[in-house]
């Protein structure tokens, strides 16, 4: 893609190094990163377009146009335009604020500085101004914001080590090689910008920013359409009534009103009346509904931002709601899609335990078979005597150090193996401290453990490895390096010690290495196997450790065959693998290691709690299958108690389809008794029948590889994949690409009709985060890309539990109560006009005065419903966490759906009947205490308005579950405000100022001093409220919900709540999973023995980043000289094709 506007696929890219003028003619994209939605010019049109996608906003705009027509308008235009402009303005300000922060985050990345070669000298340039073809100088630990081509490096042979934590969360170092023709340009890191801005891999995988709306928003759109249809029906009924009335009764008024015959046609009168009533009855969906919803959502967002229990003090990172429109959706999540590295794990490997010669060392729990008396077991060992020890390393078993001091030969050999058999590179920092550069964090943990116990890996060359053994420098001759790969699942080194002995040291997966042991190891093998099972039961990554003494003559013969095999052109790899197998036999077992792939704090408890809330968690990771499975067991997502764990690893579509079919047969076969044989294996639609899922008893897991997933996502197979996956308790997708992550989310989102949440920490999670209904970014050390694309962010995975079970559930609960009450009160308020139409000649006369109609939703009833929508809660936050089952009503959409909507409407219709006909019947032919007639229009209106305000206030008091000072002030204060405004509008003073707007002077004072009026108001209130109280009492008493039960228990146990029982630690003994080098990549052994990653011997001892680096001037001169003398491909008449 040459630029962001071009859609054609780019096959090749022509670039000239350091030639901006030439490269600009191809119109490559600039390097500016855009994650924002608007700019100054596009904000207004795009935002208005998005807002008027809401049916309600378009509906109110239509009503505003109608109110501007004098012939049909019964209400003044300001009753609609003021709230419409208010809600659109508030939403626009909120959207602008959200996008401002996106611009701010983009600017932080775009304005970072880089050193670019311009006019033969290095100049500081912002990353957003870097162009394709620019030559850039990079230094250690410097941020990179473009796709680059390595030209040269300070490392030998043009190597550099990069960390891609910001892309994929991995802190492992990856090796990159410079171009051979440019590798000797200079010692500074120098790179050629190849892809910029939207063309980079990061931005290409980010996906498009979608306009997200909650399921409640979508439901409201449907309900607004239904309500509009309902209004049309009411308008037609009243219009027909008006035509009939005009035809039969209206004729009698024509002479009195001096109308000419035929001047007013009854049909035309009905037509005008129809539109008049559409305007009058529009308040069943007032615009204040949307204003209130935005305010409530904003309040919920601030609660998330202010929640101290989601504040991570380790990095001073609070939780952040980056959007304010999706809060209630957090209470309806059914599927969580999670990344692994950096999200579930810290990507920190810790050496926890080991088994040496049949004895366990480490934090051995007292309930294990082999008990050890651990002195000071709660205190870590003191390694201060070892000046070169890693101060961050902790080990709690002092027996291992005692064995070292006693000179245990097996312990020595064990630690020596850890210090020799690895691919770690060492260097010293500016303070002279030993630093390890590790390609795999597993190896880093093992080498660091050996270092702290006195066997310190110091340095290496292509032919030697130097280790400081208990203070003595020992140099071993490296004779051969038998590298790791996915098939071997082990690595070995062959070394010659100073005494001339040749030894093979090997470490690897226990299932593989145990097959290579000498028969004399049978007893030790049995004991070590038990230890490995115990380690694996605790979720630790295990490794077997073994060695072999080699005869000098045998090794020479073997090495000669290896050299010959390396020269072969055909079957070279197979021949080398056979030689490795030959020498890696008859090994002597030393023991095993147990490394903890450290989970983030609270991950296991969070996953267990979310599972109880019926939330299914799928892990989508780019890691290998073994790693993903190990983490699955460590998190208790996978357990040995599961009925079965299906593994799909087919390489073709046919194989994948067959594996899915067999898994489904196995799953249904084990549950055939409970399903009575009525199981349908093939469905015509992807919408799965939930009844089939309910027939499945037991727990199942599914693990699928990325290459298999690519076939499974094809149209003819994805039905089988989705059906099987949704019946499994746990799904793990490993070796998946960012695009596949998004495809899996889209599959479940579209065909399961379920609310999804995606959580990740790296740039490779961005497309998944954008595809899900809710995107959550982990703000940690892995960069900001996931956070920038997310809807919510926090620092630790464990906060997801509180975000969903507390904030999400409360937001959904509050929004549903708010909507139910809002529709109720507005139907009760509005339908009085409908009943009044039958008694006013269908003349479109309003019952209430226009000021009451204008102020009812804005002043009289707005604050109480806002207080309930913002602060209400059925149970406390702790009970929400303790009882995850409370979350299920949101998933089933029980609290506000079409059925609940009709119940609210029926309640509102009943209340409107009571509000109109009780005062009407009481006033019919009635006289006041002074003997005068009281059934005048304004007294009737005041009585109904007062009854309405009191009824809806009492009703919200009954609906409020959690009382605060604010609720009291808003509810009772609204009633007081109503009376204050009512008396003011009917006072002499306001009449003197505005006689035309407030003509009914003194009416309120006259009406509300009548005892019969108050009796009517009391009767109306009782008739409206008592049936609701009775129904709710019977419902709570006869069939209480879980929320009702917990609320009663909460009230009864306010004094002291019993301590929550902690879930006992489960121990698995039947599944042993070797965790060897899961992050390890093949090829490092060859890299080490070739010496390409070694510096020259006896380098000058300089410090920091200036080690062996040339100065900038010489680097530039070398580049310029090389450009003219050697690299002819960079000349003016020939371009490089990348």
JSON list of C-alpha atoms in Angstrom, two decimals, residues 954-1110:
[
{"chain": "A", "resi": 954, "resn": "UNK", "atom": "CA", "xyz": [-43.43, 7.67, 45.70]},
{"chain": "A", "resi": 955, "resn": "UNK", "atom": "CA", "xyz": [-42.84, 5.12, 42.96]},
{"chain": "A", "resi": 956, "resn": "UNK", "atom": "CA", "xyz": [-39.14, 5.98, 42.63]},
{"chain": "A", "resi": 957, "resn": "UNK", "atom": "CA", "xyz": [-38.83, 5.82, 46.41]},
{"chain": "A", "resi": 958, "resn": "UNK", "atom": "CA", "xyz": [-40.18, 2.27, 46.21]},
{"chain": "A", "resi": 959, "resn": "UNK", "atom": "CA", "xyz": [-37.79, 1.46, 43.33]},
{"chain": "A", "resi": 960, "resn": "UNK", "atom": "CA", "xyz": [-34.71, 2.77, 45.15]},
{"chain": "A", "resi": 961, "resn": "UNK", "atom": "CA", "xyz": [-32.72, -0.05, 46.75]},
{"chain": "A", "resi": 962, "resn": "UNK", "atom": "CA", "xyz": [-29.79, 1.95, 48.10]},
{"chain": "A", "resi": 963, "resn": "UNK", "atom": "CA", "xyz": [-30.49, 5.25, 49.84]},
{"chain": "A", "resi": 964, "resn": "UNK", "atom": "CA", "xyz": [-27.99, 8.06, 50.05]},
{"chain": "A", "resi": 965, "resn": "UNK", "atom": "CA", "xyz": [-28.32, 11.65, 51.18]},
{"chain": "A", "resi": 966, "resn": "UNK", "atom": "CA", "xyz": [-28.44, 12.62, 47.51]},
{"chain": "A", "resi": 967, "resn": "UNK", "atom": "CA", "xyz": [-31.47, 10.38, 46.90]},
{"chain": "A", "resi": 968, "resn": "UNK", "atom": "CA", "xyz": [-33.36, 11.96, 49.79]},
{"chain": "A", "resi": 969, "resn": "UNK", "atom": "CA", "xyz": [-32.51, 15.50, 48.72]},
{"chain": "A", "resi": 970, "resn": "UNK", "atom": "CA", "xyz": [-33.40, 14.89, 45.07]},
{"chain": "A", "resi": 971, "resn": "UNK", "atom": "CA", "xyz": [-36.69, 13.02, 45.65]},
{"chain": "A", "resi": 972, "resn": "UNK", "atom": "CA", "xyz": [-38.20, 15.18, 48.38]},
{"chain": "A", "resi": 973, "resn": "UNK", "atom": "CA", "xyz": [-36.50, 18.28, 47.03]},
{"chain": "A", "resi": 974, "resn": "UNK", "atom": "CA", "xyz": [-38.14, 17.72, 43.62]},
{"chain": "A", "resi": 975, "resn": "UNK", "atom": "CA", "xyz": [-41.58, 17.67, 45.24]},
{"chain": "A", "resi": 976, "resn": "UNK", "atom": "CA", "xyz": [-40.75, 20.87, 47.12]},
{"chain": "A", "resi": 977, "resn": "UNK", "atom": "CA", "xyz": [-39.46, 22.43, 43.90]},
{"chain": "A", "resi": 978, "resn": "UNK", "atom": "CA", "xyz": [-42.69, 21.52, 42.12]},
{"chain": "A", "resi": 979, "resn": "UNK", "atom": "CA", "xyz": [-44.84, 23.26, 44.70]},
{"chain": "A", "resi": 980, "resn": "UNK", "atom": "CA", "xyz": [-42.55, 26.30, 44.77]},
{"chain": "A", "resi": 981, "resn": "UNK", "atom": "CA", "xyz": [-42.71, 26.74, 41.01]},
{"chain": "A", "resi": 982, "resn": "UNK", "atom": "CA", "xyz": [-46.44, 25.99, 40.95]},
{"chain": "A", "resi": 983, "resn": "UNK", "atom": "CA", "xyz": [-47.28, 28.72, 43.48]},
{"chain": "A", "resi": 984, "resn": "UNK", "atom": "CA", "xyz": [-44.92, 31.13, 41.76]},
{"chain": "A", "resi": 985, "resn": "UNK", "atom": "CA", "xyz": [-46.49, 30.63, 38.31]},
{"chain": "A", "resi": 986, "resn": "UNK", "atom": "CA", "xyz": [-49.99, 31.25, 39.73]},
{"chain": "A", "resi": 987, "resn": "UNK", "atom": "CA", "xyz": [-48.98, 34.27, 41.79]},
{"chain": "A", "resi": 988, "resn": "UNK", "atom": "CA", "xyz": [-49.97, 37.87, 41.28]},
{"chain": "A", "resi": 989, "resn": "UNK", "atom": "CA", "xyz": [-46.39, 38.96, 40.77]},
{"chain": "A", "resi": 990, "resn": "UNK", "atom": "CA", "xyz": [-45.63, 36.69, 37.78]},
{"chain": "A", "resi": 991, "resn": "UNK", "atom": "CA", "xyz": [-49.04, 37.53, 36.28]},
{"chain": "A", "resi": 992, "resn": "UNK", "atom": "CA", "xyz": [-48.22, 41.21, 36.45]},
{"chain": "A", "resi": 993, "resn": "UNK", "atom": "CA", "xyz": [-44.99, 40.68, 34.52]},
{"chain": "A", "resi": 994, "resn": "UNK", "atom": "CA", "xyz": [-46.19, 38.06, 31.95]},
{"chain": "A", "resi": 995, "resn": "UNK", "atom": "CA", "xyz": [-50.05, 38.25, 31.83]},
{"chain": "A", "resi": 996, "resn": "UNK", "atom": "CA", "xyz": [-50.33, 36.29, 28.58]},
{"chain": "A", "resi": 997, "resn": "UNK", "atom": "CA", "xyz": [-48.15, 33.37, 29.68]},
{"chain": "A", "resi": 998, "resn": "UNK", "atom": "CA", "xyz": [-49.54, 32.96, 33.22]},
{"chain": "A", "resi": 999, "resn": "UNK", "atom": "CA", "xyz": [-53.27, 33.86, 33.06]},
{"chain": "A", "resi": 1000, "resn": "UNK", "atom": "CA", "xyz": [-54.58, 31.58, 35.82]},
{"chain": "A", "resi": 1001, "resn": "UNK", "atom": "CA", "xyz": [-53.70, 33.81, 38.72]},
{"chain": "A", "resi": 1002, "resn": "UNK", "atom": "CA", "xyz": [-54.68, 32.53, 42.16]},
{"chain": "A", "resi": 1003, "resn": "UNK", "atom": "CA", "xyz": [-55.92, 29.15, 40.93]},
{"chain": "A", "resi": 1004, "resn": "UNK", "atom": "CA", "xyz": [-53.43, 27.06, 42.91]},
{"chain": "A", "resi": 1005, "resn": "UNK", "atom": "CA", "xyz": [-54.07, 28.92, 46.12]},
{"chain": "A", "resi": 1006, "resn": "UNK", "atom": "CA", "xyz": [-57.77, 28.36, 45.67]},
{"chain": "A", "resi": 1007, "resn": "UNK", "atom": "CA", "xyz": [-57.56, 24.71, 44.66]},
{"chain": "A", "resi": 1008, "resn": "UNK", "atom": "CA", "xyz": [-54.98, 23.38, 47.13]},
{"chain": "A", "resi": 1009, "resn": "UNK", "atom": "CA", "xyz": [-56.76, 24.93, 50.09]},
{"chain": "A", "resi": 1010, "resn": "UNK", "atom": "CA", "xyz": [-59.72, 22.59, 49.45]},
{"chain": "A", "resi": 1011, "resn": "UNK", "atom": "CA", "xyz": [-59.62, 19.43, 51.60]},
{"chain": "A", "resi": 1012, "resn": "UNK", "atom": "CA", "xyz": [-61.46, 17.47, 48.94]},
{"chain": "A", "resi": 1013, "resn": "UNK", "atom": "CA", "xyz": [-58.65, 18.19, 46.46]},
{"chain": "A", "resi": 1014, "resn": "UNK", "atom": "CA", "xyz": [-56.09, 16.65, 48.82]},
{"chain": "A", "resi": 1015, "resn": "UNK", "atom": "CA", "xyz": [-58.35, 13.67, 49.42]},
{"chain": "A", "resi": 1016, "resn": "UNK", "atom": "CA", "xyz": [-58.53, 13.17, 45.65]},
{"chain": "A", "resi": 1017, "resn": "UNK", "atom": "CA", "xyz": [-54.71, 13.40, 45.43]},
{"chain": "A", "resi": 1018, "resn": "UNK", "atom": "CA", "xyz": [-54.34, 10.88, 48.28]},
{"chain": "A", "resi": 1019, "resn": "UNK", "atom": "CA", "xyz": [-56.83, 8.48, 46.73]},
{"chain": "A", "resi": 1020, "resn": "UNK", "atom": "CA", "xyz": [-55.10, 8.70, 43.36]},
{"chain": "A", "resi": 1021, "resn": "UNK", "atom": "CA", "xyz": [-51.71, 8.05, 44.95]},
{"chain": "A", "resi": 1022, "resn": "UNK", "atom": "CA", "xyz": [-52.95, 5.04, 46.93]},
{"chain": "A", "resi": 1023, "resn": "UNK", "atom": "CA", "xyz": [-54.75, 3.56, 43.93]},
{"chain": "A", "resi": 1024, "resn": "UNK", "atom": "CA", "xyz": [-51.62, 3.95, 41.82]},
{"chain": "A", "resi": 1025, "resn": "UNK", "atom": "CA", "xyz": [-49.07, 2.62, 44.30]},
{"chain": "A", "resi": 1026, "resn": "UNK", "atom": "CA", "xyz": [-50.76, -0.02, 46.48]},
{"chain": "A", "resi": 1027, "resn": "UNK", "atom": "CA", "xyz": [-51.20, -2.65, 43.72]},
{"chain": "A", "resi": 1028, "resn": "UNK", "atom": "CA", "xyz": [-47.49, -2.37, 42.90]},
{"chain": "A", "resi": 1029, "resn": "UNK", "atom": "CA", "xyz": [-46.55, -2.82, 46.56]},
{"chain": "A", "resi": 1030, "resn": "UNK", "atom": "CA", "xyz": [-48.75, -5.92, 46.85]},
{"chain": "A", "resi": 1031, "resn": "UNK", "atom": "CA", "xyz": [-47.37, -7.53, 43.70]},
{"chain": "A", "resi": 1032, "resn": "UNK", "atom": "CA", "xyz": [-43.76, -6.89, 44.71]},
{"chain": "A", "resi": 1033, "resn": "UNK", "atom": "CA", "xyz": [-44.32, -8.20, 48.24]},
{"chain": "A", "resi": 1034, "resn": "UNK", "atom": "CA", "xyz": [-45.88, -11.43, 46.97]},
{"chain": "A", "resi": 1035, "resn": "UNK", "atom": "CA", "xyz": [-43.16, -11.89, 44.38]},
{"chain": "A", "resi": 1036, "resn": "UNK", "atom": "CA", "xyz": [-40.36, -11.42, 46.91]},
{"chain": "A", "resi": 1037, "resn": "UNK", "atom": "CA", "xyz": [-42.06, -13.64, 49.45]},
{"chain": "A", "resi": 1038, "resn": "UNK", "atom": "CA", "xyz": [-43.11, -16.48, 47.16]},
{"chain": "A", "resi": 1039, "resn": "UNK", "atom": "CA", "xyz": [-40.32, -16.60, 44.57]},
{"chain": "A", "resi": 1040, "resn": "UNK", "atom": "CA", "xyz": [-37.40, -14.40, 45.63]},
{"chain": "A", "resi": 1041, "resn": "UNK", "atom": "CA", "xyz": [-34.46, -13.97, 43.30]},
{"chain": "A", "resi": 1042, "resn": "UNK", "atom": "CA", "xyz": [-30.89, -14.58, 44.37]},
{"chain": "A", "resi": 1043, "resn": "UNK", "atom": "CA", "xyz": [-30.47, -10.82, 44.65]},
{"chain": "A", "resi": 1044, "resn": "UNK", "atom": "CA", "xyz": [-33.45, -10.63, 47.00]},
{"chain": "A", "resi": 1045, "resn": "UNK", "atom": "CA", "xyz": [-32.05, -13.40, 49.19]},
{"chain": "A", "resi": 1046, "resn": "UNK", "atom": "CA", "xyz": [-28.60, -11.84, 49.40]},
{"chain": "A", "resi": 1047, "resn": "UNK", "atom": "CA", "xyz": [-30.07, -8.42, 50.13]},
{"chain": "A", "resi": 1048, "resn": "UNK", "atom": "CA", "xyz": [-32.04, -9.86, 53.04]},
{"chain": "A", "resi": 1049, "resn": "UNK", "atom": "CA", "xyz": [-28.96, -11.67, 54.28]},
{"chain": "A", "resi": 1050, "resn": "UNK", "atom": "CA", "xyz": [-26.94, -8.48, 53.88]},
{"chain": "A", "resi": 1051, "resn": "UNK", "atom": "CA", "xyz": [-29.38, -6.61, 56.09]},
{"chain": "A", "resi": 1052, "resn": "UNK", "atom": "CA", "xyz": [-29.39, -9.39, 58.69]},
{"chain": "A", "resi": 1053, "resn": "UNK", "atom": "CA", "xyz": [-25.62, -9.73, 58.82]},
{"chain": "A", "resi": 1054, "resn": "UNK", "atom": "CA", "xyz": [-24.55, -6.10, 58.96]},
{"chain": "A", "resi": 1055, "resn": "UNK", "atom": "CA", "xyz": [-22.92, -6.62, 62.31]},
{"chain": "A", "resi": 1056, "resn": "UNK", "atom": "CA", "xyz": [-20.39, -9.26, 61.25]},
{"chain": "A", "resi": 1057, "resn": "UNK", "atom": "CA", "xyz": [-19.94, -11.14, 58.03]},
{"chain": "A", "resi": 1058, "resn": "UNK", "atom": "CA", "xyz": [-18.25, -14.56, 58.26]},
{"chain": "A", "resi": 1059, "resn": "UNK", "atom": "CA", "xyz": [-14.88, -14.91, 56.63]},
{"chain": "A", "resi": 1060, "resn": "UNK", "atom": "CA", "xyz": [-14.96, -16.21, 53.10]},
{"chain": "A", "resi": 1061, "resn": "UNK", "atom": "CA", "xyz": [-13.62, -19.70, 52.79]},
{"chain": "A", "resi": 1062, "resn": "UNK", "atom": "CA", "xyz": [-10.57, -19.80, 50.61]},
{"chain": "A", "resi": 1063, "resn": "UNK", "atom": "CA", "xyz": [-10.56, -22.27, 47.82]},
{"chain": "A", "resi": 1064, "resn": "UNK", "atom": "CA", "xyz": [-8.17, -25.10, 48.72]},
{"chain": "A", "resi": 1065, "resn": "UNK", "atom": "CA", "xyz": [-5.17, -25.49, 46.46]},
{"chain": "A", "resi": 1066, "resn": "UNK", "atom": "CA", "xyz": [-5.77, -28.25, 43.98]},
{"chain": "A", "resi": 1067, "resn": "UNK", "atom": "CA", "xyz": [-2.97, -30.66, 43.23]},
{"chain": "A", "resi": 1068, "resn": "UNK", "atom": "CA", "xyz": [-2.75, -32.58, 39.99]},
{"chain": "A", "resi": 1069, "resn": "UNK", "atom": "CA", "xyz": [-0.70, -35.72, 39.98]},
{"chain": "A", "resi": 1070, "resn": "UNK", "atom": "CA", "xyz": [-1.66, -37.44, 36.74]},
{"chain": "A", "resi": 1071, "resn": "UNK", "atom": "CA", "xyz": [-0.57, -34.83, 34.20]},
{"chain": "A", "resi": 1072, "resn": "UNK", "atom": "CA", "xyz": [3.10, -34.02, 33.79]},
{"chain": "A", "resi": 1073, "resn": "UNK", "atom": "CA", "xyz": [3.91, -31.15, 31.48]},
{"chain": "A", "resi": 1074, "resn": "UNK", "atom": "CA", "xyz": [7.46, -30.27, 30.63]},
{"chain": "A", "resi": 1075, "resn": "UNK", "atom": "CA", "xyz": [7.94, -26.56, 30.22]},
{"chain": "A", "resi": 1076, "resn": "UNK", "atom": "CA", "xyz": [11.31, -26.72, 28.51]},
{"chain": "A", "resi": 1077, "resn": "UNK", "atom": "CA", "xyz": [12.22, -23.71, 26.46]},
{"chain": "A", "resi": 1078, "resn": "UNK", "atom": "CA", "xyz": [8.75, -22.94, 25.25]},
{"chain": "A", "resi": 1079, "resn": "UNK", "atom": "CA", "xyz": [9.89, -19.52, 24.10]},
{"chain": "A", "resi": 1080, "resn": "UNK", "atom": "CA", "xyz": [13.09, -20.96, 22.67]},
{"chain": "A", "resi": 1081, "resn": "UNK", "atom": "CA", "xyz": [13.75, -20.72, 18.95]},
{"chain": "A", "resi": 1082, "resn": "UNK", "atom": "CA", "xyz": [15.81, -23.07, 16.83]},
{"chain": "A", "resi": 1083, "resn": "UNK", "atom": "CA", "xyz": [19.10, -21.83, 15.43]},
{"chain": "A", "resi": 1084, "resn": "UNK", "atom": "CA", "xyz": [20.77, -20.24, 18.45]},
{"chain": "A", "resi": 1085, "resn": "UNK", "atom": "CA", "xyz": [23.21, -23.13, 18.86]},
{"chain": "A", "resi": 1086, "resn": "UNK", "atom": "CA", "xyz": [24.52, -22.63, 15.33]},
{"chain": "A", "resi": 1087, "resn": "UNK", "atom": "CA", "xyz": [24.69, -18.88, 15.94]},
{"chain": "A", "resi": 1088, "resn": "UNK", "atom": "CA", "xyz": [26.82, -19.39, 19.06]},
{"chain": "A", "resi": 1089, "resn": "UNK", "atom": "CA", "xyz": [29.22, -21.94, 17.59]},
{"chain": "A", "resi": 1090, "resn": "UNK", "atom": "CA", "xyz": [29.67, -19.84, 14.44]},
{"chain": "A", "resi": 1091, "resn": "UNK", "atom": "CA", "xyz": [30.85, -16.93, 16.57]},
{"chain": "A", "resi": 1092, "resn": "UNK", "atom": "CA", "xyz": [28.69, -14.46, 14.69]},
{"chain": "A", "resi": 1093, "resn": "UNK", "atom": "CA", "xyz": [27.26, -13.11, 17.90]},
{"chain": "A", "resi": 1094, "resn": "UNK", "atom": "CA", "xyz": [30.65, -12.87, 19.65]},
{"chain": "A", "resi": 1095, "resn": "UNK", "atom": "CA", "xyz": [32.65, -9.71, 20.00]},
{"chain": "A", "resi": 1096, "resn": "UNK", "atom": "CA", "xyz": [36.34, -9.57, 19.13]},
{"chain": "A", "resi": 1097, "resn": "UNK", "atom": "CA", "xyz": [38.71, -10.98, 21.74]},
{"chain": "A", "resi": 1098, "resn": "UNK", "atom": "CA", "xyz": [39.92, -8.64, 24.46]},
{"chain": "A", "resi": 1099, "resn": "UNK", "atom": "CA", "xyz": [37.61, -5.74, 23.63]},
{"chain": "A", "resi": 1100, "resn": "UNK", "atom": "CA", "xyz": [38.39, -2.40, 25.24]},
{"chain": "A", "resi": 1101, "resn": "UNK", "atom": "CA", "xyz": [36.65, -2.13, 28.61]},
{"chain": "A", "resi": 1102, "resn": "UNK", "atom": "CA", "xyz": [34.41, 0.82, 27.99]},
{"chain": "A", "resi": 1103, "resn": "UNK", "atom": "CA", "xyz": [31.08, 1.29, 29.68]},
{"chain": "A", "resi": 1104, "resn": "UNK", "atom": "CA", "xyz": [27.46, 1.55, 28.75]},
{"chain": "A", "resi": 1105, "resn": "UNK", "atom": "CA", "xyz": [26.32, 2.09, 25.23]},
{"chain": "A", "resi": 1106, "resn": "UNK", "atom": "CA", "xyz": [29.75, 3.30, 24.10]},
{"chain": "A", "resi": 1107, "resn": "UNK", "atom": "CA", "xyz": [31.30, -0.18, 24.09]},
{"chain": "A", "resi": 1108, "resn": "UNK", "atom": "CA", "xyz": [33.10, -0.73, 20.79]},
{"chain": "A", "resi": 1109, "resn": "UNK", "atom": "CA", "xyz": [31.06, 2.04, 19.15]},
{"chain": "A", "resi": 1110, "resn": "UNK", "atom": "CA", "xyz": [32.59, 4.36, 16.61]}
]
